[in-house]
Short mmCIF file of C-alpha atoms in Angstrom, two decimals:
data_model
loop_
_atom_site.label_atom_id
_atom_site.label_comp_id
_atom_site.label_asym_id
_atom_site.label_seq_id
_atom_site.Cartn_x
_atom_site.Cartn_y
_atom_site.Cartn_z
CA LYS A 1 0.21 -0.15 0.38
CA SER A 2 3.06 1.98 -0.13
CA LEU A 3 2.82 5.13 -2.34
CA CYS A 4 6.78 4.07 -3.79
CA TRP A 5 9.06 0.88 -4.17
CA LEU A 6 11.66 2.44 -2.47
CA LYS A 7 12.49 3.33 1.11
CA CYS A 8 14.37 6.43 0.92
CA PRO A 9 15.32 7.68 4.63
CA TYR A 10 15.46 11.18 3.37
CA CYS A 11 12.41 11.32 1.65
CA TYR A 12 10.42 14.16 2.28
CA GLY A 13 6.91 12.69 2.10
CA GLY A 14 7.94 9.45 3.30
CA SER A 15 5.02 9.60 5.98
CA SER A 16 3.25 9.38 3.19
CA GLN A 17 0.67 6.31 2.77
CA MET A 18 -1.38 4.91 -0.47
CA SER A 19 -5.01 6.19 0.60
CA GLY A 20 -6.73 4.73 -2.30
CA GLU A 21 -8.22 8.28 -3.56
CA SER A 22 -6.19 9.10 -6.27
CA LEU A 23 -7.87 10.16 -9.50
CA ASP A 24 -7.96 7.72 -12.99
CA ASP A 25 -6.72 8.38 -15.79
CA THR A 26 -9.71 10.12 -18.04
CA ARG A 27 -9.79 13.02 -15.02
CA TYR A 28 -6.07 13.35 -15.21
CA ILE A 29 -6.19 13.58 -18.99
CA GLU A 30 -8.94 16.11 -18.55
CA ILE A 31 -7.76 18.40 -16.24
CA LEU A 32 -3.82 18.18 -18.18
CA SER A 33 -5.98 19.01 -22.27
CA GLU A 34 -7.56 21.85 -20.11
CA ILE A 35 -4.31 23.15 -18.65
CA ALA A 36 -2.83 22.95 -22.12
CA GLN A 37 -5.85 24.36 -24.14
CA GLY A 38 -5.51 27.44 -21.80
CA GLY A 39 -1.83 28.37 -22.76
CA VAL A 40 0.54 26.67 -20.08
CA LYS A 41 3.58 26.05 -22.21
CA LYS A 42 5.30 23.81 -19.84
CA PHE A 43 4.77 20.08 -18.27
CA ILE A 44 7.14 18.32 -15.62
CA PHE A 45 6.14 15.16 -14.41
CA ALA A 46 7.37 14.30 -10.82
CA GLY A 47 5.98 12.42 -7.76
CA TYR A 48 4.75 13.36 -4.21
CA ALA A 49 6.79 10.73 -2.37
CA THR A 50 6.84 8.04 -5.21
CA ASP A 51 8.18 8.34 -8.81
CA PRO A 52 6.13 9.82 -11.51
CA LEU A 53 6.63 6.84 -13.75
CA ASN A 54 5.14 4.17 -11.14
CA TYR A 55 1.87 5.73 -12.56
CA LYS A 56 0.39 3.06 -14.96
CA TYR A 57 -0.99 5.52 -17.09
CA ILE A 58 1.77 7.60 -17.63
CA ASP A 59 2.02 7.34 -20.76
CA ASN A 60 -1.56 8.23 -21.65
CA LEU A 61 -0.78 11.39 -19.25
CA VAL A 62 2.15 12.18 -20.68
CA ASN A 63 0.88 12.45 -24.87
CA VAL A 64 -1.74 15.29 -23.61
CA PRO A 65 1.27 17.72 -23.44
CA PHE A 66 3.27 15.68 -26.25
CA THR A 67 0.19 16.29 -28.44
CA TYR A 68 0.09 20.04 -27.74
CA ASN A 69 3.57 20.38 -28.46
CA ALA A 70 4.61 21.74 -25.04
CA ILE A 71 8.31 21.23 -23.28
CA ILE A 72 7.95 17.79 -20.95
CA GLY A 73 10.17 17.21 -18.04
CA PHE A 74 10.54 14.49 -15.95
CA HIS A 75 12.30 13.47 -12.68
CA THR A 76 12.42 10.00 -12.20
CA LYS A 77 14.66 7.47 -10.76
CA ALA A 78 13.38 5.44 -14.41
CA ILE A 79 13.55 2.21 -12.88
CA LYS A 80 10.14 1.84 -15.08
CA VAL A 81 10.24 3.29 -18.55
CA SER A 82 8.09 1.88 -21.55
CA ASN A 83 8.40 1.75 -25.04
CA ASP A 84 5.78 4.54 -25.52
CA LEU A 85 7.43 6.66 -23.09
CA ILE A 86 10.12 6.49 -25.40
CA ASP A 87 8.98 6.76 -28.60
CA MET A 88 7.59 10.04 -27.09
CA ILE A 89 10.77 11.49 -25.22
CA ALA A 90 13.06 10.75 -28.17
CA THR A 91 11.69 12.26 -31.03
CA ASN A 92 12.50 14.69 -33.18
CA GLU A 93 8.86 16.08 -32.68
CA ILE A 94 9.04 17.12 -29.13
CA ASP A 95 9.92 20.55 -27.90
CA PRO A 96 13.49 20.98 -28.47
CA LYS A 97 13.43 22.62 -24.46
CA SER A 98 12.38 19.04 -22.92
CA TYR A 99 14.52 17.30 -20.75
CA PHE A 100 14.86 13.92 -19.05
CA SER A 101 16.36 14.06 -15.59
CA VAL A 102 16.86 10.85 -13.88
CA SER A 103 17.93 10.34 -9.68
CA VAL A 104 20.73 7.75 -9.07
CA ASP A 105 23.13 8.59 -5.88
CA ALA A 106 25.33 5.81 -6.64
CA GLY A 107 27.75 4.44 -8.32
CA ASN A 108 27.05 0.19 -8.35
CA SER A 109 23.47 -1.93 -6.95
CA GLN A 110 24.66 -2.67 -3.42
CA THR A 111 25.46 1.43 -2.63
CA TYR A 112 22.00 2.06 -4.96
CA ASN A 113 20.17 -0.24 -2.70
CA LYS A 114 21.59 1.21 0.26
CA VAL A 115 20.90 4.66 -0.17
CA HIS A 116 17.45 4.39 -1.24
CA GLY A 117 16.47 2.30 1.59
CA MET A 118 16.31 -1.43 0.77
CA ASN A 119 18.17 -4.43 0.82
CA GLU A 120 21.64 -4.03 -0.32
CA PHE A 121 22.20 -7.36 -1.59
CA GLY A 122 18.51 -7.02 -3.22
CA PRO A 123 17.65 -6.73 -7.04
CA ASN A 124 20.10 -4.97 -9.23
CA ILE A 125 18.09 -1.55 -9.58
CA TYR A 126 21.40 -0.19 -10.52
CA ASP A 127 22.18 -1.78 -13.75
CA ARG A 128 18.37 -1.51 -14.47
CA VAL A 129 18.17 2.22 -14.54
CA LYS A 130 21.20 2.60 -16.64
CA GLN A 131 19.69 -0.31 -19.50
CA ASN A 132 16.58 2.14 -19.61
CA ILE A 133 18.98 5.30 -19.77
CA GLU A 134 20.55 3.78 -22.68
CA LYS A 135 17.59 2.97 -24.45
CA ILE A 136 16.80 6.83 -23.95
CA THR A 137 20.08 8.36 -25.02
CA ASN A 138 20.26 5.72 -28.09
CA ARG A 139 17.13 6.53 -29.37
CA ILE A 140 17.88 10.49 -28.75
CA ALA A 141 21.08 10.15 -30.86
CA ALA A 142 18.91 8.00 -33.86
CA GLU A 143 16.13 10.52 -33.64
CA ASN A 144 18.55 13.42 -33.77
CA SER A 145 16.50 14.44 -30.95
CA GLN A 146 17.28 17.89 -28.64
CA THR A 147 15.74 16.25 -25.56
CA THR A 148 18.18 16.96 -22.96
CA THR A 149 19.37 14.07 -20.40
CA SER A 150 21.36 14.71 -16.94
CA ALA A 151 22.09 12.15 -13.91
CA THR A 152 21.64 13.26 -10.50
CA TYR A 153 23.95 12.26 -7.13
CA LEU A 154 22.97 13.34 -3.76
CA LEU A 155 26.17 12.77 -1.73
CA ASN A 156 26.52 11.22 1.50
CA SER A 157 28.55 8.76 3.93
CA HIS A 158 27.15 5.53 1.74
CA ASN A 159 28.22 6.69 -1.52
CA SER A 160 30.68 9.69 -1.60
CA ASP A 161 34.34 7.42 -2.00
CA LEU A 162 36.27 8.56 -4.65
CA LYS A 163 36.50 5.09 -6.25
CA GLN A 164 32.43 4.97 -6.64
CA VAL A 165 31.94 8.79 -7.49
CA ALA A 166 34.49 8.07 -10.86
CA LYS A 167 32.43 4.73 -11.66
CA PHE A 168 29.42 6.55 -11.92
CA ILE A 169 30.66 9.50 -14.12
CA HIS A 170 32.31 7.12 -16.40
CA ASP A 171 28.92 4.80 -16.19
CA PHE A 172 27.26 7.92 -17.14
CA LYS A 173 29.40 9.79 -19.53
CA THR A 174 29.66 6.47 -21.47
CA LEU A 175 25.50 5.93 -21.85
CA GLY A 176 25.52 9.40 -23.28
CA VAL A 177 23.78 11.86 -20.91
CA ASP A 178 24.21 15.90 -21.34
CA LEU A 179 24.45 16.66 -17.51
CA ILE A 180 25.65 14.94 -14.18
CA ARG A 181 24.93 17.03 -11.26
CA PHE A 182 26.07 15.94 -7.76
CA SER A 183 25.20 17.69 -4.47
CA PHE A 184 23.65 16.85 -0.83
CA PRO A 185 20.29 15.81 0.15
CA GLN A 186 17.85 18.17 2.02
CA THR A 187 16.97 18.32 5.38
CA PRO A 188 13.23 17.17 4.93
CA ARG A 189 10.59 18.72 6.79
CA GLY A 190 9.93 16.43 9.97
CA TYR A 191 13.02 14.21 9.47
CA GLU A 192 14.21 12.85 12.95
CA THR A 193 18.34 12.76 12.71
CA ALA A 194 19.79 10.00 14.62
CA LEU A 195 21.37 11.12 18.03
CA SER A 196 25.00 10.17 17.49
CA SER A 197 25.53 9.95 13.78
CA ASP A 198 23.46 10.48 10.50
CA GLU A 199 24.79 8.76 7.59
CA ASN A 200 22.27 9.69 5.22
CA ILE A 201 22.16 13.71 5.25
CA PRO A 202 25.37 14.68 6.20
CA ASP A 203 26.02 17.69 8.44
CA ARG A 204 28.40 21.03 7.35
CA ASP A 205 31.60 18.87 8.82
CA GLU A 206 31.10 15.80 6.41
CA LYS A 207 29.84 18.07 3.82
CA SER A 208 33.26 20.04 4.05
CA ILE A 209 35.14 16.96 4.24
CA ILE A 210 33.18 15.24 0.83
CA MET A 211 33.81 18.60 -0.88
CA ARG A 212 37.61 18.56 -0.33
CA ASP A 213 37.69 14.77 -1.34
CA LEU A 214 35.71 14.91 -4.77
CA PHE A 215 35.18 18.83 -6.07
CA ASP A 216 38.33 18.89 -7.52
CA TYR A 217 37.78 15.42 -9.17
CA ILE A 218 34.44 16.19 -10.18
CA LYS A 219 35.34 19.81 -11.69
CA GLU A 220 38.04 18.20 -13.90
CA GLU A 221 35.61 15.53 -15.65
CA ASP A 222 33.14 18.72 -16.70
CA SER A 223 33.70 19.03 -20.87
CA GLU A 224 31.11 20.60 -23.10
CA GLU A 225 30.44 16.91 -24.68
CA CYS A 226 29.16 15.96 -20.87
CA ARG A 227 28.68 19.06 -18.13
CA VAL A 228 29.60 17.41 -14.67
CA LEU A 229 29.02 19.87 -12.18
CA ALA A 230 29.36 19.80 -7.85
CA MET A 231 27.07 22.40 -5.79
CA ASP A 232 26.41 22.98 -2.68
CA TYR A 233 23.17 24.68 -2.30
CA ASP A 234 22.93 25.47 1.77
CA VAL A 235 25.92 27.38 1.19
CA GLN A 236 25.56 28.94 -2.28
CA MET A 237 21.70 30.07 -1.53
CA ASP A 238 22.28 30.57 2.40
CA ILE A 239 19.95 28.20 3.68
CA GLU A 240 21.63 26.00 6.19
CA ASN A 241 20.00 25.92 9.44
CA VAL A 242 17.20 28.01 8.03
CA ALA A 243 14.02 26.78 9.80
CA ARG A 244 11.62 25.62 6.28
CA THR A 245 7.99 26.05 7.33
CA LEU A 246 6.79 28.27 4.45
CA PRO A 247 5.82 26.28 1.20
CA CYS A 248 7.79 26.92 -1.46
CA PHE A 249 6.14 30.11 -3.81
CA ALA A 250 6.07 27.86 -6.90
CA ARG A 251 3.56 26.49 -5.43
CA TRP A 252 1.18 29.52 -5.73
CA VAL A 253 2.28 29.84 -9.53
CA PHE A 254 2.07 26.42 -11.07
CA PRO A 255 -0.99 24.81 -11.62
CA SER A 256 -1.79 21.28 -9.48
CA ILE A 257 -4.36 18.88 -9.55
CA GLY A 258 -5.62 17.91 -5.84
CA PHE A 259 -7.22 14.47 -4.86
CA ASP A 260 -10.58 16.15 -5.70
CA GLY A 261 -9.80 16.47 -9.30
CA TYR A 262 -9.78 19.95 -9.67
CA LEU A 263 -7.22 22.33 -10.74
#
């Protein structure tokens, strides 16, 4: 009954449960069509406490902005990607500003499972994600599509050794992604830090050590063919140890669909 197949300890929606109240695809399509007809030019598919591609009718939903020639973006773990979705993502008919961003956070299967709250020696999800990304990038190249692909990596004590980071960069450069971005997980609202040390979300001292050990190497891997970036948002945005009680203002700007089916 959970919303997601993973149990990421730092998920901002970790306490959410499947209520059975989600909309059917017919109502979603009606609302998305109204949004597109109203003039919205960009649709981003993400998930609240889950992955957008976990929804069994996601292909039907994506087809709406695709039909209206809108920009389409994805924030996903890409564990499950259908051939129909790849057809829409990789065609040269899609808006050239469209993108596909996949969250990985590991350089091998064992660590992938660990940072996502799974049995370390469970299914080889890391390789499955790589296979899906390879399908997408190969089709993009074959179709001469302008859709950009990126892989993101949240650093913590589980996955920040240089050997693993180097392997991740090599793997996803080889797959042909356009951008690789490293940053740190943000502390979700309501998240309880362990009394001693929290291996999932590094504190300032741990971040400083990780930056010292990795950031120079990451910068050396940056190139025009594949941008490789490392960012510390807490420092750059001056938000470390700042109480986060107000919702993001974007909530008041961009449309969202409630469980009641209204915009």
